[in-house]
Amino acid sequence: MQAYLDCNATTQPLPEVIDAMASCMRERWANPSSVHRAGVEARHAMELSREQVARLIGCAPRSVTFTSGGTEAAQRVILGAVAARTDRPAIATSALEHSAVRELAQSLESRGTTVHWLRHRPDGVIDLDALDALLAEHGASISVLSLMWANNETGVLQPIRDVAARCRASGVVMHTDAVQWVGREATEWSTLGIDALTCSAHKLHGPKGVGAIAMRAGAAIESILPGGPQELGRRAGTENVAGIVGFGMAAEAARTWLVNEAATAPCRSLIATLERALLAAIPDAIVNAAASPRLWNTSSIAFPGLEAEAILLLLSERGVAASAGAACSSGSLEPSPVLRAMGLPDPVAHGTIRLSVSRSTTAGEIDHATRVIPACIERLRLSSSASVRGSR
Ligand code: PLP
């Protein structure tokens, strides 16, 4: 039995996504900018996908720009807003962001840009009073505020609409990195009041290497790469038509799932069931940010005193795939910057693993994890106490 509980790292492409991509590569391989018939057919396939992605987000198809993924999408928005507002040389973001945003902000900061790091409460949610104070003092100099909707490590949700209203009042472009949100919860673009949202196909059972920006018409965000006129001049470069077609299929499947309460309800309880079972079986386990509003699919759970890497290796041997911190930092022994920024003590941060599910996760996988994880923790605790005794 295998349990794949690493859906925030990536999700398995749906069979219909794979089929659509394969047939696109066989039959719709022409350049979608070409005027001949084959080019027009490729363009049509791409435009159908744009409609499907737009429908999932709730925006107009014209608002959607395809990119090479969530990283490029977020960076295009942030750098594009900075380029559009040279009279506002500062940016604002949080230390809790995915590295795609956090490291861009750090890199801009190291080259002289003022970055206002938003204050958050210990539960990982942005402090709105501190944001009010920041915008009152510095709002006029900030071009863009970037705040993720759902955290990829803890699942903590940010009050995106409240932040957007404040940004609007200060003339600040608001971007949300919604990579972990889109496809797992409904996205009602018209109620958000934001300027730009970014997402990624591979988190919603689509292919890797394709993402999207939804952008408000008239938002102060420039195209940052000169080149061809693709994507209405917003993103130069020949489009990844097969990837986009796969994204469209995945978006349509996610939308259909999201409106079907009978299908969503059982998925929503999977992680809660697993957390309850683990807390009952392992008395000193801690669910990080347990009291915060969280996405239904993510659990950041700590086994203080153990090393996450050791836990993950043993879990993997016994058929449970999970991760520590961000997937991109696997191989590093440092606890993730997000857990550090949340102020978790070292023994808790070092012993934290992330369990994340998707709508394709089965109750059988959760049962398997419920049996395997406590056994692995017990074994690691026994071997670490034996090695402490041995070293005396
Ligand atoms: N933003 C968040 C919150 C993510 O979790 C990820 C990927 O893990 C990204 C951005 C980057 O997306 P991509 O892998 O499509 O570049």
GROMACS .gro file of C-alpha atoms and ligand atoms in nm:
model
  408
    1MET     CA    1   0.000   0.000   0.000
    2GLN     CA    2   0.125   0.348  -0.086
    3ALA     CA    3  -0.002   0.681   0.043
    4TYR     CA    4   0.093   0.987  -0.158
    5LEU     CA    5   0.057   1.274   0.089
    6ASP     CA    6   0.270   1.530  -0.091
    7CYS     CA    7   0.007   1.702  -0.303
    8ASN     CA    8   0.135   2.053  -0.223
    9ALA     CA    9   0.458   1.957  -0.401
   10THR     CA   10   0.268   1.831  -0.702
   11THR     CA   11  -0.038   1.628  -0.800
   12GLN     CA   12  -0.080   1.342  -1.041
   13PRO     CA   13  -0.196   1.455  -1.387
   14LEU     CA   14  -0.547   1.330  -1.467
   15PRO     CA   15  -0.574   1.068  -1.745
   16GLU     CA   16  -0.782   1.311  -1.955
   17VAL     CA   17  -0.510   1.574  -1.914
   18ILE     CA   18  -0.246   1.331  -2.042
   19ASP     CA   19  -0.466   1.226  -2.335
   20ALA     CA   20  -0.549   1.584  -2.431
   21MET     CA   21  -0.182   1.683  -2.420
   22ALA     CA   22  -0.071   1.383  -2.625
   23SER     CA   23  -0.331   1.445  -2.892
   24CYS     CA   24  -0.245   1.816  -2.892
   25MET     CA   25   0.121   1.734  -2.955
   26ARG     CA   26   0.023   1.491  -3.233
   27GLU     CA   27  -0.241   1.705  -3.401
   28ARG     CA   28  -0.213   2.066  -3.281
   29TRP     CA   29   0.161   2.115  -3.291
   30ALA     CA   30   0.164   2.421  -3.516
   31ASN     CA   31   0.266   2.762  -3.386
   32PRO     CA   32  -0.051   2.928  -3.253
   33SER     CA   33   0.066   3.263  -3.392
   34SER     CA   34   0.080   3.129  -3.750
   35VAL     CA   35  -0.196   3.243  -3.983
   36HIS     CA   36  -0.234   2.912  -4.167
   37ARG     CA   37  -0.505   2.665  -4.078
   38ALA     CA   38  -0.290   2.446  -3.854
   39GLY     CA   39  -0.181   2.755  -3.659
   40VAL     CA   40  -0.539   2.871  -3.621
   41GLU     CA   41  -0.639   2.526  -3.489
   42ALA     CA   42  -0.361   2.536  -3.231
   43ARG     CA   43  -0.476   2.885  -3.131
   44HIS     CA   44  -0.834   2.765  -3.094
   45ALA     CA   45  -0.723   2.483  -2.866
   46MET     CA   46  -0.533   2.735  -2.655
   47GLU     CA   47  -0.821   2.981  -2.641
   48LEU     CA   48  -1.059   2.707  -2.528
   49SER     CA   49  -0.818   2.638  -2.242
   50ARG     CA   50  -0.803   3.007  -2.158
   51GLU     CA   51  -1.181   3.000  -2.121
   52GLN     CA   52  -1.161   2.693  -1.897
   53VAL     CA   53  -0.897   2.848  -1.671
   54ALA     CA   54  -1.087   3.178  -1.661
   55ARG     CA   55  -1.404   2.992  -1.562
   56LEU     CA   56  -1.223   2.825  -1.273
   57ILE     CA   57  -1.104   3.163  -1.146
   58GLY     CA   58  -1.427   3.344  -1.231
   59CYS     CA   59  -1.265   3.608  -1.451
   60ALA     CA   60  -1.290   3.698  -1.821
   61PRO     CA   61  -1.074   3.492  -2.059
   62ARG     CA   62  -0.899   3.812  -2.172
   63SER     CA   63  -0.773   3.858  -1.816
   64VAL     CA   64  -0.574   3.531  -1.830
   65THR     CA   65  -0.208   3.522  -1.937
   66PHE     CA   66  -0.034   3.185  -1.956
   67THR     CA   67   0.317   3.149  -1.815
   68SER     CA   68   0.569   2.873  -1.752
   69GLY     CA   69   0.434   2.817  -1.400
   70GLY     CA   70   0.357   2.975  -1.066
   71THR     CA   71   0.708   3.110  -1.014
   72GLU     CA   72   0.721   3.299  -1.341
   73ALA     CA   73   0.364   3.421  -1.298
   74ALA     CA   74   0.427   3.574  -0.954
   75GLN     CA   75   0.759   3.728  -1.056
   76ARG     CA   76   0.610   3.879  -1.372
   77VAL     CA   77   0.339   4.049  -1.169
   78ILE     CA   78   0.573   4.185  -0.902
   79LEU     CA   79   0.845   4.303  -1.140
   80GLY     CA   80   0.580   4.433  -1.383
   81ALA     CA   81   0.420   4.642  -1.108
   82VAL     CA   82   0.758   4.777  -1.000
   83ALA     CA   83   0.834   4.869  -1.363
   84ALA     CA   84   0.495   5.038  -1.407
   85ARG     CA   85   0.527   5.261  -1.100
   86THR     CA   86   0.873   5.411  -1.087
   87ASP     CA   87   0.724   5.683  -0.864
   88ARG     CA   88   0.660   5.409  -0.602
   89PRO     CA   89   0.998   5.243  -0.549
   90ALA     CA   90   0.907   5.014  -0.256
   91ILE     CA   91   0.726   4.678  -0.238
   92ALA     CA   92   0.558   4.487   0.046
   93THR     CA   93   0.536   4.115   0.109
   94SER     CA   94   0.556   3.864   0.392
   95ALA     CA   95   0.831   3.639   0.521
   96LEU     CA   96   0.583   3.350   0.492
   97GLU     CA   97   0.574   3.351   0.111
   98HIS     CA   98   0.686   3.067  -0.112
   99SER     CA   99   1.048   3.112  -0.221
  100ALA     CA  100   0.922   3.225  -0.565
  101VAL     CA  101   0.814   3.552  -0.405
  102ARG     CA  102   1.027   3.566  -0.090
  103GLU     CA  103   1.355   3.520  -0.269
  104LEU     CA  104   1.262   3.767  -0.541
  105ALA     CA  105   1.190   4.024  -0.268
  106GLN     CA  106   1.519   3.943  -0.094
  107SER     CA  107   1.706   3.977  -0.420
  108LEU     CA  108   1.541   4.316  -0.492
  109GLU     CA  109   1.620   4.425  -0.137
  110SER     CA  110   1.985   4.330  -0.175
  111ARG     CA  111   1.997   4.556  -0.482
  112GLY     CA  112   1.853   4.858  -0.302
  113THR     CA  113   1.472   4.823  -0.326
  114THR     CA  114   1.288   4.898  -0.002
  115VAL     CA  115   1.092   4.588   0.098
  116HIS     CA  116   0.835   4.623   0.374
  117TRP     CA  117   0.803   4.280   0.538
  118LEU     CA  118   0.446   4.253   0.660
  119ARG     CA  119   0.400   4.171   1.026
  120HIS     CA  120   0.211   3.853   1.106
  121ARG     CA  121   0.061   3.714   1.423
  122PRO     CA  122   0.212   3.401   1.582
  123ASP     CA  123  -0.060   3.195   1.410
  124GLY     CA  124   0.085   3.290   1.070
  125VAL     CA  125  -0.194   3.531   0.972
  126ILE     CA  126  -0.107   3.885   0.862
  127ASP     CA  127  -0.159   4.153   1.126
  128LEU     CA  128  -0.412   4.392   0.968
  129ASP     CA  129  -0.354   4.668   1.226
  130ALA     CA  130   0.016   4.664   1.144
  131LEU     CA  131  -0.074   4.672   0.773
  132ASP     CA  132  -0.295   4.979   0.831
  133ALA     CA  133  -0.007   5.152   1.005
  134LEU     CA  134   0.235   5.055   0.727
  135LEU     CA  135   0.008   5.182   0.451
  136ALA     CA  136  -0.068   5.505   0.640
  137GLU     CA  137   0.302   5.579   0.666
  138HIS     CA  138   0.448   5.430   0.348
  139GLY     CA  139   0.153   5.342   0.121
  140ALA     CA  140   0.231   5.621  -0.126
  141SER     CA  141   0.576   5.476  -0.197
  142ILE     CA  142   0.468   5.110  -0.241
  143SER     CA  143   0.400   4.985  -0.594
  144VAL     CA  144   0.289   4.630  -0.515
  145LEU     CA  145   0.191   4.417  -0.217
  146SER     CA  146   0.222   4.042  -0.267
  147LEU     CA  147   0.056   3.808  -0.021
  148MET     CA  148  -0.005   3.438  -0.073
  149TRP     CA  149  -0.359   3.310  -0.030
  150ALA     CA  150  -0.286   2.965   0.117
  151ASN     CA  151   0.053   2.877   0.259
  152ASN     CA  152   0.218   2.580   0.090
  153GLU     CA  153   0.372   2.451   0.415
  154THR     CA  154   0.105   2.513   0.676
  155GLY     CA  155  -0.210   2.571   0.472
  156VAL     CA  156  -0.270   2.895   0.668
  157LEU     CA  157  -0.509   3.125   0.481
  158GLN     CA  158  -0.462   3.499   0.457
  159PRO     CA  159  -0.748   3.754   0.463
  160ILE     CA  160  -0.701   3.840   0.099
  161ARG     CA  161  -1.015   4.053   0.059
  162ASP     CA  162  -0.933   4.265   0.366
  163VAL     CA  163  -0.580   4.323   0.245
  164ALA     CA  164  -0.704   4.402  -0.107
  165ALA     CA  165  -0.945   4.669   0.022
  166ARG     CA  166  -0.660   4.837   0.208
  167CYS     CA  167  -0.430   4.823  -0.095
  168ARG     CA  168  -0.698   4.971  -0.317
  169ALA     CA  169  -0.745   5.264  -0.081
  170SER     CA  170  -0.370   5.332  -0.096
  171GLY     CA  171  -0.329   5.286  -0.472
  172VAL     CA  172  -0.106   4.981  -0.417
  173VAL     CA  173  -0.125   4.694  -0.669
  174MET     CA  174  -0.232   4.379  -0.485
  175HIS     CA  175  -0.109   4.038  -0.602
  176THR     CA  176  -0.196   3.707  -0.445
  177ASP     CA  177   0.002   3.389  -0.504
  178ALA     CA  178  -0.294   3.151  -0.518
  179VAL     CA  179  -0.096   2.846  -0.634
  180GLN     CA  180  -0.218   2.629  -0.346
  181TRP     CA  181  -0.569   2.771  -0.343
  182VAL     CA  182  -0.694   2.758  -0.701
  183GLY     CA  183  -0.864   2.426  -0.777
  184ARG     CA  184  -0.902   2.338  -0.408
  185GLU     CA  185  -1.145   2.610  -0.313
  186ALA     CA  186  -1.376   2.822  -0.524
  187THR     CA  187  -1.216   3.140  -0.655
  188GLU     CA  188  -1.460   3.424  -0.709
  189TRP     CA  189  -1.247   3.681  -0.889
  190SER     CA  190  -1.514   3.952  -0.893
  191THR     CA  191  -1.542   3.951  -0.512
  192LEU     CA  192  -1.170   3.969  -0.439
  193GLY     CA  193  -1.085   4.327  -0.531
  194ILE     CA  194  -0.729   4.232  -0.621
  195ASP     CA  195  -0.523   4.334  -0.923
  196ALA     CA  196  -0.357   4.002  -0.998
  197LEU     CA  197  -0.375   3.638  -0.897
  198THR     CA  198  -0.131   3.366  -0.999
  199CYS     CA  199  -0.172   2.989  -1.013
  200SER     CA  200  -0.006   2.674  -1.142
  201ALA     CA  201  -0.147   2.375  -1.331
  202HIS     CA  202   0.052   2.102  -1.158
  203LYS     CA  203  -0.111   2.168  -0.819
  204LEU     CA  204  -0.453   2.084  -0.962
  205HIS     CA  205  -0.380   1.760  -1.148
  206GLY     CA  206  -0.248   1.936  -1.456
  207PRO     CA  207   0.101   1.935  -1.610
  208LYS     CA  208   0.415   2.097  -1.472
  209GLY     CA  209   0.565   2.399  -1.643
  210VAL     CA  210   0.245   2.593  -1.706
  211GLY     CA  211   0.077   2.858  -1.494
  212ALA     CA  212  -0.143   3.161  -1.531
  213ILE     CA  213  -0.186   3.519  -1.424
  214ALA     CA  214  -0.536   3.663  -1.388
  215MET     CA  215  -0.506   4.039  -1.410
  216ARG     CA  216  -0.754   4.322  -1.366
  217ALA     CA  217  -0.793   4.529  -1.682
  218GLY     CA  218  -0.603   4.853  -1.637
  219ALA     CA  219  -0.389   4.725  -1.347
  220ALA     CA  220  -0.054   4.906  -1.328
  221ILE     CA  221   0.149   4.601  -1.430
  222GLU     CA  222   0.383   4.619  -1.728
  223SER     CA  223   0.509   4.340  -1.945
  224ILE     CA  224   0.868   4.286  -1.837
  225LEU     CA  225   1.009   4.085  -2.128
  226PRO     CA  226   1.029   4.252  -2.467
  227GLY     CA  227   0.974   4.017  -2.761
  228GLY     CA  228   0.690   3.873  -2.966
  229PRO     CA  229   0.327   3.983  -2.935
  230GLN     CA  230   0.201   3.659  -2.777
  231GLU     CA  231  -0.050   3.667  -2.493
  232LEU     CA  232  -0.176   4.012  -2.600
  233GLY     CA  233   0.176   4.147  -2.563
  234ARG     CA  234   0.185   4.055  -2.193
  235ARG     CA  235   0.422   3.760  -2.225
  236ALA     CA  236   0.653   3.720  -2.520
  237GLY     CA  237   0.749   3.373  -2.639
  238THR     CA  238   0.578   3.091  -2.826
  239GLU     CA  239   0.319   2.937  -2.599
  240ASN     CA  240   0.339   2.586  -2.453
  241VAL     CA  241   0.022   2.481  -2.633
  242ALA     CA  242   0.010   2.122  -2.507
  243GLY     CA  243   0.075   2.235  -2.149
  244ILE     CA  244  -0.194   2.499  -2.178
  245VAL     CA  245  -0.440   2.244  -2.317
  246GLY     CA  246  -0.360   2.015  -2.021
  247PHE     CA  247  -0.411   2.308  -1.784
  248GLY     CA  248  -0.750   2.377  -1.941
  249MET     CA  249  -0.861   2.014  -1.894
  250ALA     CA  250  -0.740   2.015  -1.533
  251ALA     CA  251  -0.914   2.347  -1.464
  252GLU     CA  252  -1.242   2.219  -1.602
  253ALA     CA  253  -1.220   1.901  -1.393
  254ALA     CA  254  -1.142   2.104  -1.080
  255ARG     CA  255  -1.434   2.339  -1.144
  256THR     CA  256  -1.674   2.049  -1.190
  257TRP     CA  257  -1.548   1.894  -0.867
  258LEU     CA  258  -1.573   2.220  -0.671
  259VAL     CA  259  -1.942   2.265  -0.748
  260ASN     CA  260  -2.024   1.907  -0.647
  261GLU     CA  261  -2.065   1.913  -0.271
  262ALA     CA  262  -2.111   1.537  -0.252
  263ALA     CA  263  -1.762   1.502  -0.401
  264THR     CA  264  -1.586   1.778  -0.206
  265ALA     CA  265  -1.726   1.698   0.141
  266PRO     CA  266  -1.540   1.367   0.197
  267CYS     CA  267  -1.210   1.521   0.080
  268ARG     CA  268  -1.243   1.810   0.321
  269SER     CA  269  -1.231   1.575   0.620
  270LEU     CA  270  -0.931   1.363   0.511
  271ILE     CA  271  -0.659   1.571   0.675
  272ALA     CA  272  -0.868   1.644   0.984
  273THR     CA  273  -0.921   1.269   1.030
  274LEU     CA  274  -0.551   1.199   0.993
  275GLU     CA  275  -0.454   1.478   1.233
  276ARG     CA  276  -0.696   1.352   1.497
  277ALA     CA  277  -0.561   0.998   1.467
  278LEU     CA  278  -0.197   1.111   1.486
  279LEU     CA  279  -0.255   1.338   1.785
  280ALA     CA  280  -0.428   1.051   1.964
  281ALA     CA  281  -0.151   0.801   1.885
  282ILE     CA  282   0.149   1.031   1.942
  283PRO     CA  283   0.091   1.237   2.257
  284ASP     CA  284   0.365   1.498   2.202
  285ALA     CA  285   0.282   1.562   1.834
  286ILE     CA  286   0.193   1.924   1.757
  287VAL     CA  287  -0.014   2.051   1.465
  288ASN     CA  288   0.142   2.383   1.365
  289ALA     CA  289  -0.101   2.674   1.324
  290ALA     CA  290  -0.379   2.441   1.443
  291ALA     CA  291  -0.605   2.729   1.545
  292SER     CA  292  -0.556   2.934   1.227
  293PRO     CA  293  -0.788   2.931   0.928
  294ARG     CA  294  -0.629   2.663   0.707
  295LEU     CA  295  -0.678   2.503   0.369
  296TRP     CA  296  -0.851   2.167   0.412
  297ASN     CA  297  -0.574   1.971   0.241
  298THR     CA  298  -0.261   2.058   0.444
  299SER     CA  299  -0.121   1.955   0.779
  300SER     CA  300   0.209   2.078   0.918
  301ILE     CA  301   0.275   1.840   1.204
  302ALA     CA  302   0.574   1.836   1.439
  303PHE     CA  303   0.734   1.550   1.627
  304PRO     CA  304   0.962   1.751   1.857
  305GLY     CA  305   1.314   1.623   1.901
  306LEU     CA  306   1.320   1.421   1.577
  307GLU     CA  307   1.467   1.528   1.244
  308ALA     CA  308   1.216   1.565   0.961
  309GLU     CA  309   1.458   1.407   0.711
  310ALA     CA  310   1.485   1.089   0.917
  311ILE     CA  311   1.107   1.071   0.949
  312LEU     CA  312   1.056   1.120   0.576
  313LEU     CA  313   1.308   0.853   0.481
  314LEU     CA  314   1.148   0.595   0.708
  315LEU     CA  315   0.799   0.691   0.592
  316SER     CA  316   0.911   0.658   0.232
  317GLU     CA  317   1.047   0.306   0.300
  318ARG     CA  318   0.704   0.216   0.438
  319GLY     CA  319   0.507   0.362   0.152
  320VAL     CA  320   0.414   0.708   0.275
  321ALA     CA  321   0.528   1.004   0.064
  322ALA     CA  322   0.537   1.333   0.254
  323SER     CA  323   0.773   1.627   0.273
  324ALA     CA  324   0.947   1.864   0.512
  325GLY     CA  325   0.916   2.235   0.469
  326ALA     CA  326   0.899   2.332   0.102
  327ALA     CA  327   0.961   2.056  -0.152
  328CYS     CA  328   1.216   2.275  -0.327
  329SER     CA  329   1.433   2.285  -0.013
  330SER     CA  330   1.448   1.907   0.030
  331GLY     CA  331   1.802   1.795   0.088
  332SER     CA  332   1.863   2.091   0.315
  333LEU     CA  333   1.883   2.033   0.690
  334GLU     CA  334   1.777   2.387   0.772
  335PRO     CA  335   1.419   2.421   0.892
  336SER     CA  336   1.211   2.610   0.642
  337PRO     CA  337   1.217   2.993   0.651
  338VAL     CA  338   0.838   2.983   0.686
  339LEU     CA  339   0.846   2.779   1.008
  340ARG     CA  340   1.127   3.001   1.134
  341ALA     CA  341   0.929   3.315   1.053
  342MET     CA  342   0.638   3.171   1.250
  343GLY     CA  343   0.869   3.158   1.549
  344LEU     CA  344   0.856   2.782   1.605
  345PRO     CA  345   1.125   2.663   1.847
  346ASP     CA  346   1.408   2.473   1.676
  347PRO     CA  347   1.314   2.123   1.802
  348VAL     CA  348   0.960   2.174   1.668
  349ALA     CA  349   1.067   2.323   1.333
  350HIS     CA  350   1.329   2.050   1.280
  351GLY     CA  351   1.076   1.777   1.351
  352THR     CA  352   0.799   1.915   1.129
  353ILE     CA  353   0.670   1.727   0.828
  354ARG     CA  354   0.403   1.834   0.581
  355LEU     CA  355   0.116   1.605   0.489
  356SER     CA  356  -0.091   1.729   0.197
  357VAL     CA  357  -0.375   1.561   0.012
  358SER     CA  358  -0.580   1.629  -0.298
  359ARG     CA  359  -0.921   1.531  -0.422
  360SER     CA  360  -0.775   1.206  -0.551
  361THR     CA  361  -0.646   1.096  -0.210
  362THR     CA  362  -0.838   0.793  -0.083
  363ALA     CA  363  -0.957   0.697   0.264
  364GLY     CA  364  -0.735   0.388   0.223
  365GLU     CA  365  -0.426   0.609   0.188
  366ILE     CA  366  -0.524   0.797   0.503
  367ASP     CA  367  -0.572   0.465   0.690
  368HIS     CA  368  -0.231   0.350   0.575
  369ALA     CA  369  -0.069   0.674   0.694
  370THR     CA  370  -0.255   0.649   1.024
  371ARG     CA  371  -0.094   0.311   1.085
  372VAL     CA  372   0.253   0.383   0.947
  373ILE     CA  373   0.331   0.728   1.089
  374PRO     CA  374   0.296   0.643   1.461
  375ALA     CA  375   0.500   0.324   1.411
  376CYS     CA  376   0.779   0.522   1.240
  377ILE     CA  377   0.781   0.791   1.508
  378GLU     CA  378   0.801   0.526   1.780
  379ARG     CA  379   1.087   0.350   1.606
  380LEU     CA  380   1.283   0.675   1.559
  381ARG     CA  381   1.226   0.773   1.921
  382LEU     CA  382   1.352   0.433   2.039
  383SER     CA  383   1.661   0.452   1.820
  384SER     CA  384   1.739   0.810   1.923
  385SER     CA  385   1.706   0.725   2.294
  386ALA     CA  386   1.924   0.415   2.239
  387SER     CA  387   2.190   0.627   2.070
  388VAL     CA  388   2.178   0.883   2.356
  389ARG     CA  389   2.227   0.592   2.605
  390GLY     CA  390   2.506   0.451   2.388
  391SER     CA  391   2.692   0.781   2.383
  392ARG     CA  392   2.692   0.817   2.762
  393PLP     N1  393   0.374   2.954  -0.499
  393PLP     C1  394   0.341   2.856  -0.414
  393PLP     C2  395   0.257   2.888  -0.295
  393PLP     C3  396   0.383   2.724  -0.438
  393PLP     O1  397   0.349   2.628  -0.352
  393PLP     C4  398   0.460   2.698  -0.553
  393PLP     C5  399   0.510   2.561  -0.581
  393PLP     O2  400   0.525   2.482  -0.492
  393PLP     C6  401   0.492   2.805  -0.639
  393PLP     C7  402   0.447   2.930  -0.608
  393PLP     C8  403   0.572   2.782  -0.763
  393PLP     O3  404   0.494   2.725  -0.863
  393PLP     P1  405   0.563   2.649  -0.988
  393PLP     O4  406   0.615   2.521  -0.933
  393PLP     O5  407   0.454   2.628  -1.086
  393PLP     O6  408   0.668   2.742  -1.038
   0.00000   0.00000   0.00000
